[in-house]
PDB file of C-alpha atoms and ligand atoms in Angstrom:
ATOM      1  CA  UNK A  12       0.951 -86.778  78.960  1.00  0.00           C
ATOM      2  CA  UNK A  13       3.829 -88.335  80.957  1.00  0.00           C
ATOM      3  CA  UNK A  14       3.544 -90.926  82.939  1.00  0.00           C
ATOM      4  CA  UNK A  15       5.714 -93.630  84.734  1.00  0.00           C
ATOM      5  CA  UNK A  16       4.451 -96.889  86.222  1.00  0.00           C
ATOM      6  CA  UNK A  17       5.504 -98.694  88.928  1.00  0.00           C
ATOM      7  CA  UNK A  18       4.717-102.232  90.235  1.00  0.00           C
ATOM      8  CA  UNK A  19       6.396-105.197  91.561  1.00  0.00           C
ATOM      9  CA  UNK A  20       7.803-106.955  88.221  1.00  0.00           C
ATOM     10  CA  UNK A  21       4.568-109.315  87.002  1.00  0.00           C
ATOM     11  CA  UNK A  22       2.138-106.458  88.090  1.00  0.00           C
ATOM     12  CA  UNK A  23       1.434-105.874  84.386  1.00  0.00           C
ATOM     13  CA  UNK A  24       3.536-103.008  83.628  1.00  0.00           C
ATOM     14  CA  UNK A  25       4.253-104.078  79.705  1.00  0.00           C
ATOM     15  CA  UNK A  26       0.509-105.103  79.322  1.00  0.00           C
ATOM     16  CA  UNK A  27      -0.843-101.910  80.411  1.00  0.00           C
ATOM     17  CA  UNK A  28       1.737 -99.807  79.266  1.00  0.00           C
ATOM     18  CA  UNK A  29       0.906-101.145  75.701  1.00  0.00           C
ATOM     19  CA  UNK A  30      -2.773-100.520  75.975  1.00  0.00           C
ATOM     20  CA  UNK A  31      -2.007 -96.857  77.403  1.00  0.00           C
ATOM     21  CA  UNK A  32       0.770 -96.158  74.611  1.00  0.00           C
ATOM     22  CA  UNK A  33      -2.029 -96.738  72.116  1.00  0.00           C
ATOM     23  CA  UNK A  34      -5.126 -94.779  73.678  1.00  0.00           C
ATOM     24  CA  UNK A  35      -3.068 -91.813  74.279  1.00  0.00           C
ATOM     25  CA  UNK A  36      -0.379 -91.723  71.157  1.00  0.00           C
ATOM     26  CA  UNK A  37       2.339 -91.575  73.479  1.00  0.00           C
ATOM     27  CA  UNK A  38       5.758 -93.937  73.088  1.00  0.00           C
ATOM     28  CA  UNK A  39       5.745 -96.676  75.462  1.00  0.00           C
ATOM     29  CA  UNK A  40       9.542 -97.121  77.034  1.00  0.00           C
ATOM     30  CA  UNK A  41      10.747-100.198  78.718  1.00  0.00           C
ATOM     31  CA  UNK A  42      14.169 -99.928  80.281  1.00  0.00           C
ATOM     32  CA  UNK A  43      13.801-103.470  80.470  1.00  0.00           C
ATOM     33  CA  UNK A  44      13.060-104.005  76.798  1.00  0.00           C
ATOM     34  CA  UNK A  45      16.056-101.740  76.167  1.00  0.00           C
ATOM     35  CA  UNK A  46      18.275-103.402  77.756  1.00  0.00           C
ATOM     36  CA  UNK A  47      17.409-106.999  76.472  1.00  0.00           C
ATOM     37  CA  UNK A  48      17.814-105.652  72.894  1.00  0.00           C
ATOM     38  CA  UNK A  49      21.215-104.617  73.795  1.00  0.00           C
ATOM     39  CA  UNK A  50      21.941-108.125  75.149  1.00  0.00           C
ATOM     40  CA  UNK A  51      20.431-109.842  72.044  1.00  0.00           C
ATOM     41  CA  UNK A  52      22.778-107.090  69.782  1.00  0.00           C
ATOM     42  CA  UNK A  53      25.851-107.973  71.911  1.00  0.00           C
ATOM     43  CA  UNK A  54      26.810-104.423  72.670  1.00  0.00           C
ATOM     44  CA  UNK A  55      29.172-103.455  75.729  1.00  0.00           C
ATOM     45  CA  UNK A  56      26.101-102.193  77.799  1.00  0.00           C
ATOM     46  CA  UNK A  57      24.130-105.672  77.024  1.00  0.00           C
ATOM     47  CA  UNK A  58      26.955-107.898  77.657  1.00  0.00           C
ATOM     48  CA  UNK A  59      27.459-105.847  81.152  1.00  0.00           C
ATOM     49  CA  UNK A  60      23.231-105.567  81.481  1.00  0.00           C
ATOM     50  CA  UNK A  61      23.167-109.326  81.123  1.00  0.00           C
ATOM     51  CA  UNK A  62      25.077-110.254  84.373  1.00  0.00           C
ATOM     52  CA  UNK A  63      22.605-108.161  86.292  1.00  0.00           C
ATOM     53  CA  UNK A  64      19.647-109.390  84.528  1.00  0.00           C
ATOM     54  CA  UNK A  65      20.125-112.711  84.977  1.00  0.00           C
ATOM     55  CA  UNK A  66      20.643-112.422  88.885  1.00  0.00           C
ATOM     56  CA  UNK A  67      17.822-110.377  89.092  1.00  0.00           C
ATOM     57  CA  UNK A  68      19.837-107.312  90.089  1.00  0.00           C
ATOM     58  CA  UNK A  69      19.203-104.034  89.530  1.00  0.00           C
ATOM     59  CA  UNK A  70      21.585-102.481  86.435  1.00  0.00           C
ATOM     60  CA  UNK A  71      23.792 -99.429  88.129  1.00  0.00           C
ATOM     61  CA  UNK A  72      22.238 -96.437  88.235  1.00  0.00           C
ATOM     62  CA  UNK A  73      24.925 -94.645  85.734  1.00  0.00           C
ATOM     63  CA  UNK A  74      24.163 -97.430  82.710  1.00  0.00           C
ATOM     64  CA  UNK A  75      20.472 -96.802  83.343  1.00  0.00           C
ATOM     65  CA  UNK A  76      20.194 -93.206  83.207  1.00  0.00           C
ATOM     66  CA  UNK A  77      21.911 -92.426  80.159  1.00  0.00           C
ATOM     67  CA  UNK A  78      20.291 -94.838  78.152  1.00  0.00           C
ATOM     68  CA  UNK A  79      16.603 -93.025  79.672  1.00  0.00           C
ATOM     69  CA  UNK A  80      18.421 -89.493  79.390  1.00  0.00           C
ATOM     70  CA  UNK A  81      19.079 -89.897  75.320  1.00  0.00           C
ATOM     71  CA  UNK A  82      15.541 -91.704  74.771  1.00  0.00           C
ATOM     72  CA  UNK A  83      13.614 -88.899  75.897  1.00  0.00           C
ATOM     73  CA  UNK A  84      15.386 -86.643  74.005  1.00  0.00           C
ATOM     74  CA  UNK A  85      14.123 -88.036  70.918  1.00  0.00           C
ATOM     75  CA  UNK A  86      10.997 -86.602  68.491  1.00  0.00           C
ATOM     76  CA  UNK A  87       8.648 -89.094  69.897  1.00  0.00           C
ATOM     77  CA  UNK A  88       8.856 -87.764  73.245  1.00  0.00           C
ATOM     78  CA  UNK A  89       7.729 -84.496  72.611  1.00  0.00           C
ATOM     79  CA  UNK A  90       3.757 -85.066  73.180  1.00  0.00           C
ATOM     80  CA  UNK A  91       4.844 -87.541  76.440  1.00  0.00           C
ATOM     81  CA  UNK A  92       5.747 -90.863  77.189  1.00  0.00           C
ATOM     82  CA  UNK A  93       5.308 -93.269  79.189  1.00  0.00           C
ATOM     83  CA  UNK A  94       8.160 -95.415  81.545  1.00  0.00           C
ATOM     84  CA  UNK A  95       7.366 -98.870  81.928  1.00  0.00           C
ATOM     85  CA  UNK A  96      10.160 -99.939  84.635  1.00  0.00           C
ATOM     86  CA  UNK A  97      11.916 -96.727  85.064  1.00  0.00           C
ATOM     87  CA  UNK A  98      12.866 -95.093  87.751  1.00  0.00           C
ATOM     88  CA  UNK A  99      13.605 -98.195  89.755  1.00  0.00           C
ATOM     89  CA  UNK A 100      15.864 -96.068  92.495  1.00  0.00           C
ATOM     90  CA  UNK A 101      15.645 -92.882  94.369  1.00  0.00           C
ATOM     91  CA  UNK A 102      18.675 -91.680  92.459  1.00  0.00           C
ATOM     92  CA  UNK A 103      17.236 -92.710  89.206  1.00  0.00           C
ATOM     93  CA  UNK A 104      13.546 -90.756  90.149  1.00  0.00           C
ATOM     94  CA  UNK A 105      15.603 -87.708  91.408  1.00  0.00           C
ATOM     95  CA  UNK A 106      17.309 -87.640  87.677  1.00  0.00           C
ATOM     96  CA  UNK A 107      14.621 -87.615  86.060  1.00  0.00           C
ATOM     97  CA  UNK A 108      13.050 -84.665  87.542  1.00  0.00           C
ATOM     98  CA  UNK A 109      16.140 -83.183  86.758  1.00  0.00           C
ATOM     99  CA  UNK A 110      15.808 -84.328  83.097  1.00  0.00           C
ATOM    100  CA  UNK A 111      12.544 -83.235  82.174  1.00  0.00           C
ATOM    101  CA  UNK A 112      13.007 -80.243  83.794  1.00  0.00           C
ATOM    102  CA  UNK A 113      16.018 -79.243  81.653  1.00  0.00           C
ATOM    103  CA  UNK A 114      13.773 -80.116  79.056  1.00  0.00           C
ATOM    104  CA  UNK A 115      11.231 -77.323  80.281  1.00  0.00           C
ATOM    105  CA  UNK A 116       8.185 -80.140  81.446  1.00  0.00           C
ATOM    106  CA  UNK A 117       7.517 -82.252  84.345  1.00  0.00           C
ATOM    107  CA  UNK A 118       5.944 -85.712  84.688  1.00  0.00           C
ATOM    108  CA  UNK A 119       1.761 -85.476  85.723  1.00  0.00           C
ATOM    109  CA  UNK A 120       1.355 -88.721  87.052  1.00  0.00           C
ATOM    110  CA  UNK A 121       3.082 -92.078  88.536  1.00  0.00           C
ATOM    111  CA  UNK A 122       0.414 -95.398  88.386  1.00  0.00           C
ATOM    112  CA  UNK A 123       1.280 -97.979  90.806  1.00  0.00           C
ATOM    113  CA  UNK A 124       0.102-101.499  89.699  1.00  0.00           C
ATOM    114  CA  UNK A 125      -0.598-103.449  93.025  1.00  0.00           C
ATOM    115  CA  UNK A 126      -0.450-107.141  92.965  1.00  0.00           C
ATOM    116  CA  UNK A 127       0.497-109.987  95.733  1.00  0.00           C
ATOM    117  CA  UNK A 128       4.172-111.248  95.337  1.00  0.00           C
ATOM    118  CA  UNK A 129       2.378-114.857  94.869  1.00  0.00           C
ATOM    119  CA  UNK A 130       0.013-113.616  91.603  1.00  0.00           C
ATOM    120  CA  UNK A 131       2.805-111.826  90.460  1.00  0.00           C
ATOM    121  CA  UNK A 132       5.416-115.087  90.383  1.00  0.00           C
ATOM    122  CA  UNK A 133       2.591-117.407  89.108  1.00  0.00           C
ATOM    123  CA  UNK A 134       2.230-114.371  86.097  1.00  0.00           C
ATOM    124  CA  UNK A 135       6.217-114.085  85.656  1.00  0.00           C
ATOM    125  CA  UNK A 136       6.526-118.344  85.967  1.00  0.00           C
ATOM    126  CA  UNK A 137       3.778-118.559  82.756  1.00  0.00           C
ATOM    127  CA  UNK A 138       4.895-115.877  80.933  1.00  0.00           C
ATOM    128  CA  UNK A 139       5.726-115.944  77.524  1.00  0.00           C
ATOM    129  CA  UNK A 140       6.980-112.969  75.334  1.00  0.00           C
ATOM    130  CA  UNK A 141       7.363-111.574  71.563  1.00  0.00           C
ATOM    131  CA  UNK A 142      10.785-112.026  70.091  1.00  0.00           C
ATOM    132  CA  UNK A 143       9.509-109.257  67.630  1.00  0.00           C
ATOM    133  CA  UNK A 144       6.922-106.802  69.390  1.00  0.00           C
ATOM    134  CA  UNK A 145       7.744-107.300  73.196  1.00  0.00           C
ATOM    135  CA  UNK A 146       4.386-108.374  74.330  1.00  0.00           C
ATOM    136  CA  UNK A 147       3.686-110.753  76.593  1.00  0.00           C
ATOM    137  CA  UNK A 148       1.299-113.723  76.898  1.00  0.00           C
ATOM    138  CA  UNK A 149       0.444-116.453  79.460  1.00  0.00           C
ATOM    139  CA  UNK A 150       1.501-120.274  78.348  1.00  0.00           C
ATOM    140  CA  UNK A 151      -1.897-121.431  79.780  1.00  0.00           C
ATOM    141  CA  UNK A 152      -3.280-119.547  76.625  1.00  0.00           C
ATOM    142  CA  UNK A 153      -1.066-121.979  74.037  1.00  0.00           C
ATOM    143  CA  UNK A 154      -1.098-125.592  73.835  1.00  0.00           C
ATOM    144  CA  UNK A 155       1.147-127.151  75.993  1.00  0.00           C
ATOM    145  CA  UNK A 156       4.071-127.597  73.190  1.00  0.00           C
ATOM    146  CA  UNK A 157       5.734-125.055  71.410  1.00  0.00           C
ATOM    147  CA  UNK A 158       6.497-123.510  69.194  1.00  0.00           C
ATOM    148  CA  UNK A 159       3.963-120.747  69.608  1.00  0.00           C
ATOM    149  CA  UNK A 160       3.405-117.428  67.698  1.00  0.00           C
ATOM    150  CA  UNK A 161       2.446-114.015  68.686  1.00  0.00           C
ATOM    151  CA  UNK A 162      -1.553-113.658  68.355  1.00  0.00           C
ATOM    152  CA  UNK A 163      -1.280-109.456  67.461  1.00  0.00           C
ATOM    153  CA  UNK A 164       2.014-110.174  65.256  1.00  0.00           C
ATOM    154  CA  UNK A 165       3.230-113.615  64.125  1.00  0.00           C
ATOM    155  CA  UNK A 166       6.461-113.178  66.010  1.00  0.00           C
ATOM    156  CA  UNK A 167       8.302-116.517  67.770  1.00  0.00           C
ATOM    157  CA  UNK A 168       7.143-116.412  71.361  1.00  0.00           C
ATOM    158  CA  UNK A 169       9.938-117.675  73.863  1.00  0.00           C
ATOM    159  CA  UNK A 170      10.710-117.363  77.719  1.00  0.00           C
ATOM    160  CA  UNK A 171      12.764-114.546  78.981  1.00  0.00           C
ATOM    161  CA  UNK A 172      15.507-115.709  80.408  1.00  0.00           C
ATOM    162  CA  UNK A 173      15.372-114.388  83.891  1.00  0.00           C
ATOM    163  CA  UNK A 174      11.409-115.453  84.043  1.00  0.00           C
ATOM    164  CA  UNK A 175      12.728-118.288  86.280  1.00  0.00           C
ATOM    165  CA  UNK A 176      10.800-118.513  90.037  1.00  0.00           C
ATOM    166  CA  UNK A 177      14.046-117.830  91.633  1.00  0.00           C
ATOM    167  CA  UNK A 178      14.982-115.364  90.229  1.00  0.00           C
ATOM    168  CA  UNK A 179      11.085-113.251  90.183  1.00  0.00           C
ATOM    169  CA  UNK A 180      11.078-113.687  93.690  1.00  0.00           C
ATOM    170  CA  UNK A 181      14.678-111.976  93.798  1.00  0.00           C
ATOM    171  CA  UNK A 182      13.225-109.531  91.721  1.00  0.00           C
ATOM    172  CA  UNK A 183      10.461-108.422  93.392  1.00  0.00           C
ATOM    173  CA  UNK A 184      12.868-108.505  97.264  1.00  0.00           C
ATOM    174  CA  UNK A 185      14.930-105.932  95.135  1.00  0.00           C
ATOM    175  CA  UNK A 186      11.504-103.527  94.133  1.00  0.00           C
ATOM    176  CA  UNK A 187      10.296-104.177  97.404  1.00  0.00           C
ATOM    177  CA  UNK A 188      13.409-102.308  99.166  1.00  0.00           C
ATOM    178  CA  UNK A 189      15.177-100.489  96.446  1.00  0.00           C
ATOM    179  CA  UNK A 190      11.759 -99.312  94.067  1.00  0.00           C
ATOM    180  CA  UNK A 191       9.045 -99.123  97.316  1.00  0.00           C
ATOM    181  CA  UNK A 192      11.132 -95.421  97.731  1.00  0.00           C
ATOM    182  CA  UNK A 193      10.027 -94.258  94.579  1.00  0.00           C
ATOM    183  CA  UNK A 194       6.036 -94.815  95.150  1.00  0.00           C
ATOM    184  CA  UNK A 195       6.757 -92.861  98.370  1.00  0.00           C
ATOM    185  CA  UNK A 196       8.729 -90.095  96.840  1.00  0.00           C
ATOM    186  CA  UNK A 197       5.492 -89.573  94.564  1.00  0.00           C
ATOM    187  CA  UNK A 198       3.052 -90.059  96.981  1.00  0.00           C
ATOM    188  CA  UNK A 199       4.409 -87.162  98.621  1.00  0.00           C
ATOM    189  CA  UNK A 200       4.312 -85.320  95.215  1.00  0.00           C
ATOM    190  CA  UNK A 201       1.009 -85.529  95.415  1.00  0.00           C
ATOM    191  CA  UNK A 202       1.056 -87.475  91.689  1.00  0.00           C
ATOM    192  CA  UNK A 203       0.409 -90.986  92.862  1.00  0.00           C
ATOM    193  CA  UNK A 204      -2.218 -92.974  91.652  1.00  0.00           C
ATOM    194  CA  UNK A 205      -2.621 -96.563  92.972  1.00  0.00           C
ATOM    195  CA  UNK A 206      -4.798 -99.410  90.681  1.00  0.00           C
ATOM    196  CA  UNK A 207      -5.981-102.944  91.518  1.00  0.00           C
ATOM    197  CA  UNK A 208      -3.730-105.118  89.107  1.00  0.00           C
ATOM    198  CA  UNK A 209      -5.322-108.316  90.104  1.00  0.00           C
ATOM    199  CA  UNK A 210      -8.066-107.649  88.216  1.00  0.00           C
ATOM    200  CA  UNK A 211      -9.160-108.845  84.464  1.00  0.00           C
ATOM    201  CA  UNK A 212      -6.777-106.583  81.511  1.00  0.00           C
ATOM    202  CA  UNK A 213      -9.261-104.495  80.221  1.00  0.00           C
ATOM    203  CA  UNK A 214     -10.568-103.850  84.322  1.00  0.00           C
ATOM    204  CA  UNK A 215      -7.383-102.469  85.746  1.00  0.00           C
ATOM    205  CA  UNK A 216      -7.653-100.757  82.121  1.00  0.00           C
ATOM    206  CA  UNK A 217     -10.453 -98.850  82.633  1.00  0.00           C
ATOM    207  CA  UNK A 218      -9.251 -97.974  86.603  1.00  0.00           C
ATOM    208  CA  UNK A 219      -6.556 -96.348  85.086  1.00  0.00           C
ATOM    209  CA  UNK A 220      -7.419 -94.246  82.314  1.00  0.00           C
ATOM    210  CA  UNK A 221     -10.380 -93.282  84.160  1.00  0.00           C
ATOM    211  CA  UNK A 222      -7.580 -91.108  86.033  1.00  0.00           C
ATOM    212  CA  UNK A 223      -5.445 -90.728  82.886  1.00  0.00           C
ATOM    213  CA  UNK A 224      -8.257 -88.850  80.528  1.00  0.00           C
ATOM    214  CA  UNK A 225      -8.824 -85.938  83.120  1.00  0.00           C
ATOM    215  CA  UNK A 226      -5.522 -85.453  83.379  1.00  0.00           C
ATOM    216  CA  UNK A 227      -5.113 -85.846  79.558  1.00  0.00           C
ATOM    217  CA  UNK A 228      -8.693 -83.402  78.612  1.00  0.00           C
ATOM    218  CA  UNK A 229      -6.510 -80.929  80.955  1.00  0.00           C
ATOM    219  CA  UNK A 230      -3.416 -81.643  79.043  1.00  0.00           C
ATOM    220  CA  UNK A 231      -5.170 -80.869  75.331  1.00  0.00           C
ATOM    221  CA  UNK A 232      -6.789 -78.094  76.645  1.00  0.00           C
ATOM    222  CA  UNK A 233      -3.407 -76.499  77.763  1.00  0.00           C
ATOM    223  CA  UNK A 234      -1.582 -77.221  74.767  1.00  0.00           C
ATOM    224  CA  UNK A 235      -4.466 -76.483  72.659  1.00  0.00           C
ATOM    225  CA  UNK A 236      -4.088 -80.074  70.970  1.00  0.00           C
TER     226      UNK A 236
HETATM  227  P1  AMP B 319      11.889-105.490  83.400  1.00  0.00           P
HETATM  228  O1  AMP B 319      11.728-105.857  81.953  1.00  0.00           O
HETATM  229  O2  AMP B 319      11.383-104.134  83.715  1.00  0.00           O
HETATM  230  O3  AMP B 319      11.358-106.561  84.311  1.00  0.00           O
HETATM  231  O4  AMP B 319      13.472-105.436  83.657  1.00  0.00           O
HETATM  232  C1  AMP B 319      14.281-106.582  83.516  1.00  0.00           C
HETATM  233  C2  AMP B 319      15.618-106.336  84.181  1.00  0.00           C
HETATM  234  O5  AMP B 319      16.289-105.256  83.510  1.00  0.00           O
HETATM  235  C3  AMP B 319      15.564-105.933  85.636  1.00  0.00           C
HETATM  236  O6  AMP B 319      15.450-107.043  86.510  1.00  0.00           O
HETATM  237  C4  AMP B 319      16.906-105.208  85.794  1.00  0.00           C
HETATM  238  O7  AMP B 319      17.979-106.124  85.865  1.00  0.00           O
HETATM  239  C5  AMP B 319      17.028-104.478  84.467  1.00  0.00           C
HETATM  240  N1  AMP B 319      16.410-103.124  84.531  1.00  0.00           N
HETATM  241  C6  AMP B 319      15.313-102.690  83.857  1.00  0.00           C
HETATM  242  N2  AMP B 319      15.038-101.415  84.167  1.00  0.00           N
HETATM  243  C7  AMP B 319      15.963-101.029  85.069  1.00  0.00           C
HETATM  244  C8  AMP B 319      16.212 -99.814  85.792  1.00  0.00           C
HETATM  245  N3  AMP B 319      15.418 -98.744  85.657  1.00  0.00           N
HETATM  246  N4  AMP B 319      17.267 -99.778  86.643  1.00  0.00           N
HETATM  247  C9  AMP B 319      18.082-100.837  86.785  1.00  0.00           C
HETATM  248  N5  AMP B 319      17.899-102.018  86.161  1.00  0.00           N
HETATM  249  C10 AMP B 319      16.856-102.122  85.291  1.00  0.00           C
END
């Protein structure tokens, strides 16, 4: 199965996205997580990524893509994948149709997280993530001094640096009139699926792959799988 999903940042993208990547065997990819990696390793592409990030600013399209194009390429990919913050533009959506049809598939369906600006900034202001495994966790859920440890891996938790409250609600203006497009542009595709994200974890969850396993019974019974 392929999948992308799309939601203002806070919506629950890496959450879900986690959850999915293990119930269906399929690679979970975060352009966002990519990028940060590249920051912490000091590469030319992080150290460029990082003025961006920290604005809240989109990364140009050109850094973005070829990153994506060369991921997807890769073993894992071959049974699907899902995008966790990718495509973020028109340009970037319109590539990779071009991309995985070079690569002889297509994607089956785009799941839009929907959640109020407001919940989303209170999630993004609380939010704590994995140095080592990337997921994230609310501070409420800790005692109110640090340090604090990953729950599914031991890993340091710490605050990403553009989790500020100015710079979320930057972050969501910029999906609001640069990622909005993209719903649209699969909406009219026909392959957009819409979920509550307001709901508990495991509710939104279920909303979801209740879509996801017909599509993925009709996926194993075309590949034979
Ligand atoms: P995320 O982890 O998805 O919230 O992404 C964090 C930041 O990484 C974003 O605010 C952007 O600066 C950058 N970024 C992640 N994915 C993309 C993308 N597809 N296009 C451009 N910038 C991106």
């Amino acid at each position: 199965m392929r999948l992308v999903l799309l939601g203002i940042p806070g919506a629950g993208k890496g959450t879900q996205g986690a959850l999915l990547s293990d119930r269906y065997h399929i690679p979970a990819i975060s352009t966002g997580a990519i990028l940060r990696e590249a920051v912490q390793q000091g590469s030319a592409i992080g150290e460029l990524a990082s003025r961006y990030i920290n604005r809240g600013q989109l990364v140009p399209d050109e850094v973005i893509s070829q990153l994506v194009a060369s991921r997807l390429r890769e073993d894992d990919c071959r049974q699907g994948f899902l995008l966790d913050g990718f495509p973020r533009t028109l340009p970037q959506a319109r590539l990779l149709q071009r991309l995985l049809r070079k690569l002889g598939t297509e994607l089956d369906v785009a799941v839009d997280i929907v959640v109020s600006p407001e919940v989303a900034v209170e999630r993004i202001a609380g939010r704590l993530i994995c140095r080592r495994c990337g997921r994230t966790f609310q501070l409420r859920d800790f005692p109110a001094h640090g340090p604090w440890f990953c729950p599914a891996c031991g890993g340091e938790l710490t605050r990403r640096s553009d989790d500020t409250v100015q710079t979320a609600r930057e972050r969501i203006a910029v999906y609001l009139i640069q990622t909005r497009p993209v719903a649209e542009y699969y909406q009219a595709q026909g392959i957009l699926h819409s979920v509550n994200g307001e709901l508990e974890i495991e509710q939104t969850f279920q909303q979801i792959v209740q879509k996801l396993d017909v599509l993925n019974d009709h996926f194993e019974e075309c590949t034979g799988d």
